Short mmCIF file of C-alpha atoms in Angstrom, two decimals:
data_model
loop_
_atom_site.label_atom_id
_atom_site.label_comp_id
_atom_site.label_asym_id
_atom_site.label_seq_id
_atom_site.Cartn_x
_atom_site.Cartn_y
_atom_site.Cartn_z
CA MET A 1 21.94 6.40 -45.98
CA GLU A 2 18.66 5.71 -46.38
CA GLY A 3 19.09 2.52 -45.05
CA SER A 4 21.01 3.97 -41.65
CA ILE A 5 18.04 6.42 -41.29
CA ALA A 6 16.13 3.68 -40.44
CA GLU A 7 18.37 1.71 -39.43
CA MET A 8 18.21 5.34 -36.51
CA GLY A 9 14.66 4.88 -36.78
CA LYS A 10 14.39 1.45 -34.97
CA PHE A 11 16.79 2.40 -32.46
CA ILE A 12 15.14 5.57 -32.05
CA GLY A 13 12.22 4.07 -31.54
CA ALA A 14 13.48 0.91 -29.46
CA GLY A 15 14.43 3.01 -27.23
CA LEU A 16 11.59 5.19 -26.43
CA SER A 17 9.57 1.56 -26.44
CA ALA A 18 12.06 1.05 -23.48
CA PHE A 19 10.36 4.37 -21.48
CA GLY A 20 7.45 1.85 -21.16
CA MET A 21 8.90 -0.59 -19.23
CA GLY A 22 9.85 1.82 -16.36
CA LEU A 23 6.44 3.17 -16.43
CA ALA A 24 5.41 -0.25 -16.38
CA ALA A 25 7.94 -0.80 -13.18
CA ILE A 26 6.59 2.22 -11.65
CA GLY A 27 2.25 0.68 -12.49
CA VAL A 28 3.84 -2.50 -10.32
CA GLY A 29 5.54 -0.37 -7.50
CA ASN A 30 1.65 0.92 -7.39
CA VAL A 31 0.00 -1.84 -7.18
CA ALA A 32 3.23 -3.82 -4.32
CA GLY A 33 3.05 -0.55 -2.42
CA ASN A 34 -0.65 -0.67 -1.95
CA PHE A 35 -1.02 -3.86 -1.18
CA LEU A 36 1.68 -3.23 1.27
CA ALA A 37 0.25 -0.64 2.72
CA GLY A 38 -3.25 -2.26 3.28
CA ALA A 39 -2.18 -4.96 4.11
CA LEU A 40 0.03 -3.74 6.85
CA ARG A 41 -3.83 -1.75 8.22
CA ASN A 42 -5.32 -4.83 8.30
CA PRO A 43 -2.91 -8.20 8.16
CA SER A 44 -5.02 -10.47 9.18
CA ALA A 45 -7.01 -9.09 5.68
CA ALA A 46 -3.60 -10.00 3.57
CA GLY A 47 -3.56 -13.03 3.50
CA GLY A 48 -6.63 -14.26 1.65
CA GLN A 49 -5.24 -11.63 -1.34
CA THR A 50 -2.04 -12.46 -2.22
CA ALA A 51 -4.13 -13.59 -5.58
CA THR A 52 -5.58 -10.55 -5.98
CA LEU A 53 -1.85 -9.13 -5.85
CA PHE A 54 -0.29 -10.67 -8.07
CA ILE A 55 -3.02 -10.79 -10.54
CA GLY A 56 -2.46 -7.43 -10.25
CA ILE A 57 1.16 -6.74 -10.46
CA ALA A 58 0.66 -9.83 -13.82
CA PHE A 59 -1.48 -7.23 -15.32
CA ALA A 60 0.64 -4.24 -14.93
CA GLU A 61 3.60 -6.38 -16.16
CA ALA A 62 2.42 -7.63 -18.77
CA LEU A 63 1.88 -4.07 -20.47
CA GLY A 64 5.76 -3.19 -19.54
CA ILE A 65 6.47 -6.50 -21.23
CA PHE A 66 4.43 -4.91 -23.75
CA SER A 67 6.68 -2.10 -25.02
CA PHE A 68 9.35 -4.65 -24.39
CA LEU A 69 8.23 -6.69 -27.16
CA VAL A 70 7.99 -3.45 -29.36
CA ALA A 71 11.86 -3.12 -28.47
CA LEU A 72 12.79 -6.56 -29.67
CA LEU A 73 10.46 -6.48 -32.76
CA LEU A 74 11.86 -2.88 -33.49
CA MET A 75 15.57 -4.35 -32.96
CA PHE A 76 15.18 -7.46 -34.44
CA ALA A 77 12.45 -8.22 -36.71
CA VAL A 78 11.72 -5.32 -38.46
CA MET B 1 -8.39 -26.06 -32.98
CA ALA B 2 -6.06 -22.68 -33.56
CA THR B 3 -3.04 -25.08 -32.86
CA GLU B 4 -3.75 -26.69 -36.19
CA SER B 5 -4.40 -24.26 -38.50
CA HIS B 6 -1.33 -22.56 -37.09
CA GLY B 7 0.58 -26.00 -37.78
CA ALA B 8 -1.05 -26.12 -41.06
CA GLU B 9 -0.30 -22.45 -41.74
CA ALA B 10 3.55 -22.70 -40.71
CA VAL B 11 4.27 -26.06 -41.94
CA ALA B 12 2.94 -24.25 -45.27
CA ALA B 13 4.99 -21.66 -44.70
CA GLY B 14 8.24 -23.51 -43.56
CA HIS B 15 10.19 -23.53 -46.21
CA ALA B 16 9.42 -19.74 -47.61
CA ALA B 17 12.10 -18.10 -45.45
CA ALA B 18 11.46 -16.01 -43.29
CA GLU B 19 13.39 -12.93 -42.08
CA SER B 20 17.35 -14.08 -41.70
CA ALA B 21 18.36 -12.18 -38.69
CA GLY B 22 15.13 -11.68 -36.76
CA MET B 23 13.74 -12.90 -33.49
CA PRO B 24 13.78 -16.30 -33.64
CA GLN B 25 10.81 -16.42 -31.16
CA LEU B 26 8.89 -15.36 -35.06
CA ALA B 27 11.08 -17.88 -37.39
CA VAL B 28 7.38 -19.56 -38.52
CA GLU B 29 9.09 -21.95 -39.80
CA THR B 30 9.65 -23.54 -36.85
CA PHE B 31 6.31 -22.88 -35.48
CA GLY B 32 4.94 -26.75 -36.81
CA ASN B 33 7.55 -28.09 -34.89
CA GLN B 34 7.05 -26.51 -31.91
CA ILE B 35 3.56 -26.71 -31.77
CA PHE B 36 3.77 -30.62 -32.48
CA TRP B 37 6.50 -31.14 -29.86
CA LEU B 38 4.18 -29.16 -27.55
CA LEU B 39 0.96 -30.74 -28.00
CA VAL B 40 2.85 -34.37 -27.58
CA ALA B 41 5.00 -32.94 -24.53
CA LEU B 42 1.27 -31.25 -23.14
CA VAL B 43 -0.49 -34.90 -23.59
CA ALA B 44 1.92 -37.15 -21.66
CA THR B 45 2.15 -34.76 -19.37
CA TYR B 46 -1.55 -34.68 -18.76
CA LEU B 47 -1.59 -38.24 -19.40
CA ILE B 48 0.87 -38.75 -16.62
CA LEU B 49 -0.77 -36.36 -14.13
CA SER B 50 -3.93 -37.50 -14.69
CA ARG B 51 -3.68 -41.18 -14.88
CA VAL B 52 -0.78 -41.71 -12.20
CA ALA B 53 0.36 -38.66 -10.19
CA LEU B 54 -2.88 -36.90 -9.08
CA PRO B 55 -4.90 -40.14 -8.36
CA ARG B 56 -1.84 -41.85 -6.51
CA ILE B 57 -1.26 -37.88 -4.14
CA ALA B 58 -4.54 -37.69 -3.87
CA ALA B 59 -4.99 -40.63 -2.11
CA VAL B 60 -1.96 -40.42 -0.16
CA LEU B 61 -3.34 -37.56 0.86
CA ALA B 62 -7.10 -39.08 2.31
CA GLU B 63 -4.68 -42.02 3.24
CA ARG B 64 -2.94 -39.58 5.78
CA GLN B 65 -6.56 -37.05 6.84
CA GLY B 66 -7.73 -40.39 8.16
CA THR B 67 -5.37 -41.73 9.57
CA ILE B 68 -4.94 -38.11 11.60
CA THR B 69 -8.89 -38.22 12.29
CA ASN B 70 -8.01 -42.29 13.33
CA ASP B 71 -5.40 -40.70 15.97
CA ILE B 72 -7.09 -38.00 16.98
CA ALA B 73 -9.99 -39.78 18.21
CA ALA B 74 -7.94 -42.61 19.67
CA ALA B 75 -5.71 -39.98 21.27
CA GLU B 76 -9.36 -38.49 22.75
CA GLU B 77 -9.87 -42.39 23.58
CA LEU B 78 -6.93 -42.90 25.31
CA LYS B 79 -7.43 -38.97 27.24
CA LEU B 80 -10.98 -40.15 27.85
CA LYS B 81 -9.49 -43.45 29.43
CA ALA B 82 -6.58 -41.60 31.54
CA LYS B 83 -9.74 -39.66 33.54
CA GLU B 84 -11.50 -42.31 34.25
CA ALA B 85 -8.48 -44.21 35.45
CA GLU B 86 -7.72 -41.04 37.56
CA ALA B 87 -10.92 -41.02 38.86
CA ALA B 88 -10.65 -44.60 39.84
CA TYR B 89 -7.07 -43.77 41.55
CA GLU B 90 -9.11 -40.74 43.19
CA LYS B 91 -11.47 -42.75 44.19
CA ALA B 92 -9.49 -45.68 45.58
CA LEU B 93 -7.26 -42.70 47.32
CA ALA B 94 -10.25 -41.49 48.48
CA ASP B 95 -11.97 -44.50 49.97
CA ALA B 96 -8.06 -45.96 51.33
CA ARG B 97 -8.81 -42.39 53.51
CA SER B 98 -12.11 -43.28 54.84
CA GLN B 99 -11.17 -46.70 55.41
CA ALA B 100 -7.98 -45.84 57.32
CA ASN B 101 -10.11 -43.02 59.37
CA GLU B 102 -12.47 -45.49 60.11
CA ILE B 103 -10.41 -48.45 61.09
CA VAL B 104 -8.67 -45.41 63.48
CA GLU B 105 -12.22 -44.47 64.71
CA ALA B 106 -13.02 -48.39 65.44
CA THR B 107 -9.68 -48.50 66.93
CA ARG B 108 -10.05 -45.84 69.38
CA ALA B 109 -13.74 -46.73 70.23
CA GLU B 110 -12.09 -49.91 70.95
CA ILE B 111 -9.70 -48.83 73.60
CA LYS B 112 -12.41 -46.45 74.65
CA ALA B 113 -14.46 -49.15 75.73
CA ASP B 114 -11.34 -50.96 76.73
CA LEU B 115 -10.61 -48.70 79.03
CA ASP B 116 -13.99 -47.67 80.13
CA ALA B 117 -14.32 -51.25 81.07
CA ALA B 118 -11.17 -50.92 83.21
CA LEU B 119 -11.50 -48.38 84.65
CA GLU B 120 -14.79 -49.54 85.57
CA LYS B 121 -14.16 -53.04 86.62
CA ALA B 122 -11.07 -50.81 88.67
CA ASP B 123 -13.95 -48.71 90.49
CA ALA B 124 -15.30 -51.42 91.29
CA GLU B 125 -12.89 -53.04 92.71
CA ILE B 126 -12.34 -50.15 94.83
CA ALA B 127 -15.18 -49.40 95.77
CA ALA B 128 -15.66 -53.36 97.13
CA LYS B 129 -12.40 -52.97 98.26
CA ALA B 130 -13.55 -49.41 100.10
CA ALA B 131 -16.35 -51.00 101.37
CA GLU B 132 -14.89 -54.59 102.98
CA SER B 133 -12.39 -52.17 104.96
CA GLU B 134 -15.35 -50.17 105.96
CA LYS B 135 -16.89 -53.11 107.31
CA ALA B 136 -14.16 -54.63 108.41
CA ILE B 137 -13.59 -51.04 109.92
CA ALA B 138 -16.90 -51.14 111.39
CA GLU B 139 -15.99 -53.88 112.70
CA ILE B 140 -12.87 -53.42 114.32
CA ARG B 141 -14.38 -50.30 115.92
CA ALA B 142 -17.60 -52.74 117.19
CA ASN B 143 -14.64 -54.86 118.73
CA ALA B 144 -12.95 -51.86 120.00
CA ALA B 145 -16.26 -51.09 121.62
CA GLU B 146 -17.32 -54.26 123.31
CA SER B 147 -13.43 -54.69 124.35
CA ALA B 148 -13.72 -51.27 125.11
CA ALA B 149 -17.55 -52.68 127.58
CA GLU B 150 -15.82 -55.89 128.68
CA VAL B 151 -12.57 -53.69 129.54
CA ALA B 152 -14.76 -50.87 131.24
CA LYS B 153 -16.66 -53.78 133.31
CA ASP B 154 -14.31 -55.41 134.59
CA THR B 155 -12.47 -52.11 135.22
CA ALA B 156 -15.79 -51.39 136.87
CA LYS B 157 -15.62 -54.34 139.01
CA GLU B 158 -12.62 -55.11 140.31
CA LEU B 159 -13.29 -50.90 140.94
CA ILE B 160 -16.09 -51.69 143.12
CA ALA B 161 -14.61 -55.01 144.37
CA ALA B 162 -11.43 -53.11 145.66
CA LEU B 163 -13.34 -50.62 147.21
CA GLY B 164 -15.02 -53.19 148.74
CA GLY B 165 -18.25 -53.29 147.53
CA GLU B 166 -19.94 -56.20 146.61
CA VAL B 167 -20.27 -56.15 142.77
CA ASP B 168 -23.32 -56.77 141.19
CA GLY B 169 -22.87 -57.57 137.64
CA ARG B 170 -25.89 -57.22 135.81
CA SER B 171 -26.02 -53.80 137.18
CA VAL B 172 -22.58 -52.74 136.20
CA THR B 173 -23.10 -54.07 133.23
CA ALA B 174 -26.42 -51.74 132.45
CA ALA B 175 -24.81 -48.99 134.05
CA VAL B 176 -21.06 -49.15 131.67
CA ASN B 177 -24.14 -50.09 128.76
CA ALA B 178 -25.35 -46.83 129.87
CA ARG B 179 -22.01 -44.72 129.67
CA MET B 180 -21.43 -46.45 126.70
CA LYS B 181 -24.21 -45.09 124.82
CA GLY B 182 -24.57 -41.83 126.07
CA MET C 1 18.30 -21.89 -40.77
CA ALA C 2 21.18 -23.32 -40.20
CA ASP C 3 22.90 -20.78 -42.39
CA ASN C 4 21.72 -18.19 -39.68
CA ALA C 5 23.61 -19.89 -38.00
CA HIS C 6 27.11 -20.21 -39.81
CA ALA C 7 26.46 -16.78 -40.43
CA ALA C 8 26.44 -15.70 -36.88
CA ALA C 9 29.12 -18.09 -35.79
CA ALA C 10 31.30 -16.50 -38.48
CA ASP C 11 29.98 -13.01 -37.27
CA HIS C 12 31.38 -14.29 -33.72
CA ALA C 13 34.76 -15.25 -35.64
CA ALA C 14 34.97 -11.65 -37.24
CA GLU C 15 34.52 -9.51 -34.32
CA GLY C 16 35.75 -12.18 -32.11
CA THR C 17 37.83 -9.50 -29.36
CA GLY C 18 35.58 -6.88 -29.18
CA LEU C 19 31.86 -7.04 -27.32
CA VAL C 20 28.96 -9.20 -29.58
CA PHE C 21 25.69 -9.35 -28.41
CA HIS C 22 23.51 -12.17 -29.27
CA PRO C 23 21.38 -11.82 -27.28
CA MET C 24 18.25 -13.48 -29.38
CA ASP C 25 20.19 -16.31 -30.01
CA GLN C 26 19.26 -19.14 -27.98
CA PHE C 27 15.77 -18.79 -28.97
CA LYS C 28 16.66 -20.73 -31.83
CA VAL C 29 15.13 -23.54 -33.07
CA GLN C 30 17.36 -26.07 -34.60
CA PRO C 31 17.43 -29.14 -35.35
CA LEU C 32 19.32 -32.11 -33.60
CA PHE C 33 21.55 -34.47 -35.19
CA GLY C 34 22.29 -31.76 -37.80
CA GLY C 35 20.66 -31.41 -41.40
CA THR C 36 18.98 -27.34 -41.88
CA ASP C 37 15.89 -28.43 -42.27
CA VAL C 38 13.17 -28.02 -39.94
CA SER C 39 10.24 -30.63 -40.44
CA TRP C 40 7.16 -30.40 -38.00
CA TYR C 41 8.98 -33.82 -36.93
CA THR C 42 12.26 -33.38 -36.91
CA PRO C 43 13.78 -33.92 -33.70
CA THR C 44 14.80 -30.57 -32.35
CA ASN C 45 16.32 -28.43 -29.67
CA ALA C 46 12.74 -28.00 -28.72
CA MET C 47 11.77 -31.21 -28.97
CA LEU C 48 14.71 -31.76 -26.39
CA TRP C 49 13.87 -29.79 -24.13
CA LEU C 50 9.97 -29.84 -24.08
CA ALA C 51 10.81 -34.10 -23.56
CA LEU C 52 12.99 -32.90 -20.49
CA THR C 53 10.00 -30.81 -19.35
CA VAL C 54 8.04 -34.09 -19.91
CA LEU C 55 11.00 -36.24 -17.79
CA ALA C 56 11.32 -33.41 -14.59
CA VAL C 57 7.28 -33.68 -13.94
CA PHE C 58 7.19 -37.12 -14.58
CA LEU C 59 10.39 -37.21 -11.71
CA ILE C 60 8.81 -35.08 -9.46
CA MET C 61 5.28 -36.22 -9.52
CA VAL C 62 5.51 -39.71 -9.53
CA VAL C 63 8.92 -41.24 -9.21
CA GLY C 64 8.71 -39.01 -5.71
CA THR C 65 5.57 -40.89 -4.59
CA ARG C 66 6.28 -43.85 -5.13
CA GLY C 67 6.62 -44.22 -1.88
CA ARG C 68 2.80 -43.60 -1.53
CA ALA C 69 4.06 -42.84 2.23
CA VAL C 70 1.86 -41.53 4.42
CA ILE C 71 4.39 -39.52 6.15
CA PRO C 72 6.06 -37.59 3.84
CA SER C 73 9.40 -38.25 2.16
CA ARG C 74 11.64 -35.28 1.17
CA GLY C 75 10.99 -36.19 -2.50
CA GLN C 76 7.27 -36.96 -2.06
CA SER C 77 7.01 -34.22 -0.26
CA ILE C 78 7.78 -31.40 -3.14
CA GLY C 79 5.09 -33.54 -5.06
CA GLU C 80 2.00 -32.78 -2.26
CA LEU C 81 2.83 -29.05 -1.90
CA ALA C 82 2.42 -28.87 -5.79
CA TYR C 83 -0.94 -31.01 -5.73
CA GLY C 84 -2.16 -28.60 -2.80
CA PHE C 85 -0.43 -24.84 -4.27
CA VAL C 86 -2.53 -26.13 -7.02
CA HIS C 87 -5.69 -27.58 -5.59
CA LYS C 88 -6.18 -24.36 -3.28
CA MET C 89 -5.00 -22.13 -6.34
CA ILE C 90 -8.58 -23.62 -7.48
CA GLU C 91 -10.37 -23.76 -5.07
CA ASP C 92 -10.37 -20.40 -3.41
CA VAL C 93 -9.83 -19.12 -7.45
CA THR C 94 -13.34 -20.67 -8.94
CA GLY C 95 -14.51 -22.40 -6.74
CA LYS C 96 -15.12 -26.16 -5.40
CA ASP C 97 -17.32 -26.64 -9.02
CA ALA C 98 -13.78 -26.38 -11.13
CA LEU C 99 -12.01 -29.11 -9.25
CA VAL C 100 -13.29 -30.78 -12.55
CA TYR C 101 -10.46 -29.66 -15.25
CA PHE C 102 -8.11 -30.10 -11.91
CA PRO C 103 -5.87 -31.95 -14.49
CA TYR C 104 -5.47 -29.58 -17.26
CA ILE C 105 -4.88 -26.95 -14.83
CA MET C 106 -2.03 -29.11 -12.89
CA THR C 107 -0.69 -30.23 -16.68
CA LEU C 108 -0.65 -26.31 -16.93
CA PHE C 109 1.07 -25.79 -14.33
CA MET C 110 3.56 -27.91 -13.74
CA PHE C 111 4.60 -27.98 -17.63
CA ILE C 112 5.29 -24.08 -17.43
CA LEU C 113 7.17 -24.04 -13.81
CA MET C 114 9.15 -26.94 -15.30
CA ASN C 115 9.98 -25.75 -18.26
CA ASN C 116 10.66 -22.26 -17.00
CA PHE C 117 13.54 -23.52 -14.82
CA LEU C 118 14.94 -25.77 -17.20
CA GLY C 119 15.18 -22.91 -19.01
CA LEU C 120 17.54 -21.47 -16.79
CA ILE C 121 20.18 -24.25 -17.04
CA PRO C 122 23.19 -22.29 -19.53
CA THR C 123 22.49 -23.04 -23.26
CA SER C 124 19.75 -25.34 -22.89
CA PHE C 125 16.56 -24.25 -24.86
CA ALA C 126 13.61 -21.71 -23.62
CA ASN C 127 10.30 -23.36 -24.56
CA THR C 128 8.25 -21.05 -23.15
CA ALA C 129 10.16 -17.83 -24.02
CA GLN C 130 9.18 -19.10 -27.45
CA ILE C 131 4.93 -17.17 -28.64
CA ALA C 132 4.23 -20.30 -30.90
CA VAL C 133 4.48 -22.24 -27.51
CA THR C 134 2.32 -19.76 -25.35
CA ALA C 135 0.45 -18.67 -27.50
CA VAL C 136 -0.53 -22.86 -27.87
CA LEU C 137 -1.04 -22.92 -23.72
CA ALA C 138 -2.79 -19.16 -23.56
CA PHE C 139 -5.24 -20.32 -26.55
CA ALA C 140 -5.62 -23.91 -25.96
CA VAL C 141 -7.32 -22.12 -22.93
CA PHE C 142 -9.26 -19.47 -24.55
CA PHE C 143 -11.55 -21.51 -26.48
CA ALA C 144 -11.26 -24.32 -23.07
CA VAL C 145 -13.24 -21.73 -21.82
CA THR C 146 -15.41 -20.49 -24.04
CA ILE C 147 -16.12 -23.30 -24.76
CA ILE C 148 -17.19 -24.39 -21.31
CA GLY C 149 -19.03 -21.64 -20.79
CA PHE C 150 -21.69 -21.55 -23.76
CA VAL C 151 -21.80 -25.35 -22.81
CA LYS C 152 -22.90 -24.85 -19.55
CA HIS C 153 -24.99 -21.56 -19.62
CA GLY C 154 -25.84 -21.31 -23.30
CA SER C 155 -26.65 -17.65 -24.52
CA HIS C 156 -26.16 -16.84 -20.46
CA PHE C 157 -22.64 -16.59 -21.16
CA LEU C 158 -23.04 -13.56 -23.30
CA GLY C 159 -23.73 -11.48 -19.96
CA LEU C 160 -20.18 -11.78 -19.53
CA PHE C 161 -20.27 -8.54 -21.23
CA TRP C 162 -23.69 -7.21 -20.37
CA VAL C 163 -22.70 -5.69 -17.55
CA THR C 164 -26.05 -5.23 -15.68
CA SER C 165 -24.86 -3.68 -12.80
CA ALA C 166 -23.92 -0.25 -15.15
CA PRO C 167 -26.23 2.47 -15.63
CA LEU C 168 -27.79 1.16 -19.02
CA ALA C 169 -26.89 4.22 -21.53
CA ILE C 170 -23.40 3.25 -20.51
CA ARG C 171 -23.80 -0.73 -21.21
CA PRO C 172 -23.29 -1.01 -24.67
CA VAL C 173 -19.84 0.54 -24.51
CA LEU C 174 -18.61 -1.17 -21.66
CA ALA C 175 -19.52 -4.31 -23.97
CA VAL C 176 -17.60 -3.25 -26.81
CA ILE C 177 -14.73 -2.60 -24.24
CA GLU C 178 -15.44 -6.16 -22.57
CA VAL C 179 -15.85 -7.71 -25.75
CA ILE C 180 -12.41 -6.90 -26.73
CA SER C 181 -10.85 -7.12 -23.25
CA TYR C 182 -12.29 -10.59 -23.43
CA PHE C 183 -10.39 -11.28 -26.60
CA VAL C 184 -7.21 -9.79 -25.73
CA ARG C 185 -6.77 -11.90 -22.91
CA PRO C 186 -5.33 -14.66 -25.28
CA VAL C 187 -2.50 -12.39 -26.65
CA SER C 188 -1.53 -10.51 -23.22
CA HIS C 189 -1.76 -14.47 -21.49
CA SER C 190 0.90 -15.61 -24.18
CA ILE C 191 2.91 -12.86 -24.59
CA ARG C 192 3.07 -12.15 -20.41
CA LEU C 193 4.91 -15.77 -20.17
CA ALA C 194 6.71 -15.74 -23.36
CA GLY C 195 7.75 -12.38 -23.02
CA ASN C 196 8.98 -12.46 -19.14
CA ILE C 197 10.99 -15.28 -20.33
CA THR C 198 12.15 -14.38 -23.34
CA ALA C 199 13.29 -10.09 -21.45
CA GLY C 200 15.22 -12.25 -18.95
CA HIS C 201 17.14 -14.87 -20.92
CA ALA C 202 17.84 -12.02 -23.15
CA VAL C 203 19.18 -9.56 -20.00
CA MET C 204 21.55 -12.14 -18.87
CA LYS C 205 23.07 -12.88 -21.67
CA VAL C 206 23.54 -9.31 -22.46
CA PHE C 207 25.32 -9.12 -19.22
CA ALA C 208 26.90 -12.50 -19.70
CA ALA C 209 28.03 -10.16 -23.22
CA PHE C 210 30.10 -7.65 -21.14
CA ALA C 211 32.18 -10.55 -19.14
CA GLY C 212 34.47 -10.25 -22.27
CA LEU C 213 35.66 -6.77 -21.17
CA VAL C 214 38.17 -7.23 -18.65
CA ALA C 215 37.24 -4.55 -16.47
CA LEU C 216 33.32 -5.14 -16.70
CA SER C 217 33.86 -8.95 -15.97
CA PRO C 218 33.15 -9.06 -12.25
CA LEU C 219 30.25 -6.47 -12.77
CA ALA C 220 29.04 -8.58 -15.71
CA ILE C 221 28.91 -11.81 -12.65
CA LEU C 222 27.52 -9.96 -10.12
CA GLY C 223 24.96 -9.35 -12.50
CA ILE C 224 23.98 -12.36 -14.11
CA THR C 225 23.72 -13.67 -10.47
CA ALA C 226 21.86 -10.84 -9.37
CA MET C 227 20.10 -11.42 -12.95
CA TYR C 228 20.07 -15.21 -11.83
CA GLY C 229 18.08 -15.24 -9.21
CA LEU C 230 15.84 -12.67 -10.00
CA GLU C 231 14.62 -14.97 -13.11
CA MET C 232 14.19 -17.94 -10.72
CA LEU C 233 11.56 -16.06 -8.87
CA VAL C 234 10.09 -14.91 -12.37
CA ALA C 235 9.97 -18.30 -13.32
CA PHE C 236 7.73 -19.24 -10.68
CA ILE C 237 5.66 -16.37 -10.36
CA GLN C 238 4.97 -16.72 -14.33
CA ALA C 239 4.17 -20.09 -13.67
CA TYR C 240 1.86 -19.34 -11.06
CA VAL C 241 0.59 -16.30 -12.91
CA PHE C 242 -0.53 -18.41 -15.31
CA THR C 243 -2.51 -21.44 -13.31
CA ILE C 244 -3.97 -18.62 -11.61
CA LEU C 245 -5.41 -16.44 -14.15
CA THR C 246 -6.07 -19.86 -15.99
CA CYS C 247 -8.81 -20.14 -12.94
CA VAL C 248 -9.04 -16.29 -12.98
CA TYR C 249 -10.63 -16.69 -16.54
CA LEU C 250 -12.57 -20.49 -15.99
CA LYS C 251 -14.54 -18.65 -12.68
CA ASP C 252 -16.03 -16.33 -15.19
CA ALA C 253 -16.71 -19.20 -18.30
CA LEU C 254 -18.62 -21.15 -14.58
CA HIS C 255 -20.11 -18.16 -13.03
CA PRO C 256 -20.65 -15.74 -15.42
CA SER C 257 -22.90 -13.40 -13.86
CA HIS C 258 -19.90 -11.80 -11.36
#
């Protein structure tokens, strides 16, 4: 009984941390969308900023990956 | 540095049997193996790239840049040459045109000179002929007047003789001459 | 470890007809020639795919360019494309003075890129999904950048943490934040790569497990196909991101005063 409650907690925690990935998706979408909006206003300056775009996406995505990692750890390692 | 300590740690923990159904990524006993082979692979890649691949590609790119620069210079030169050739052609054309004009002018002048000369000659001939004719006419006229005077004298003498007069040659001649002049 | 594998195989056999999810099995490091012990020199599947990665880099960068043609062949174009890509990235992000480190950054890029793509081959082993591998890569960058910073600028390198453009009152707070973010860098740097690759491969494996149900199998195949396409993109983008972040960190070391 005790073990199964711990098991349940693990799964609930993993599910909750999956929210984090969705939120990171919002963040990545925000970065890319704002970049696109800016790029459409000033297309000539967009080319030089793709590196910045990818760095921004990478940072936003890393946090989603962290929550994914938490989910994995809960599922498989704890 | 960190990698070394990681490796040592992993080897130490290697046989300490980790979690059973956990994440394989966290199986510490495999870290030593992975890190060792990773370092081997990284060094191999680094040597391959820095010793062989990158210098070679850099050389190729530099050579290409040089070739492109040379080609552009050559193209520029050829363009210049083409321009020169065009200018020469234009000049030749202009020369030919002006020469042709000159020839036309010269020919025209020559023809005109010839024509003028011929006209002059003809004029002179015509004038000479006219003068000759006039002379002839004048002669004929003079002859005619003389003949008329002769005839008049003869006729006057005959008339005088016929009328029974005595013919005085000198006076008849004088009278006829006076009449002729009158 | 091999005991675990045997146990997993037994599980497979036992559960047989039902849905079997073993998304993490593909990341197991196993000896190539049987046995159970994974010591530091054992030839493992990790070693095999690292070797294949080196071979792939060798094929593309050395064999592909063996013609040294002024007008490149297709193979040579690939090598030159990779060369020009990284070269330009360093020039744009870090500056011309960082071209000294070009071979090392190129090594990182080619190694991660090739490993990511080779990891996408079915039944292969993705080294870049292993936290041990990416941690070595990231910490190597971290230590290299820190050492370069101190060698080039001495104690001025610490100015990186003392934000002079901010009001004096909040500078200590900012300094703490900057120091923390500096030391978190290698962690996020390594987990980003390993997490992305792990996530992609695990998701594909989960889709593959759904293929066991006849009704869902077309959907599973569709899902795997779509995920595979996405993972091709991710494989490249993560190599790119790892390299460009290396360039950014290197810029901090070479020009710490922003």
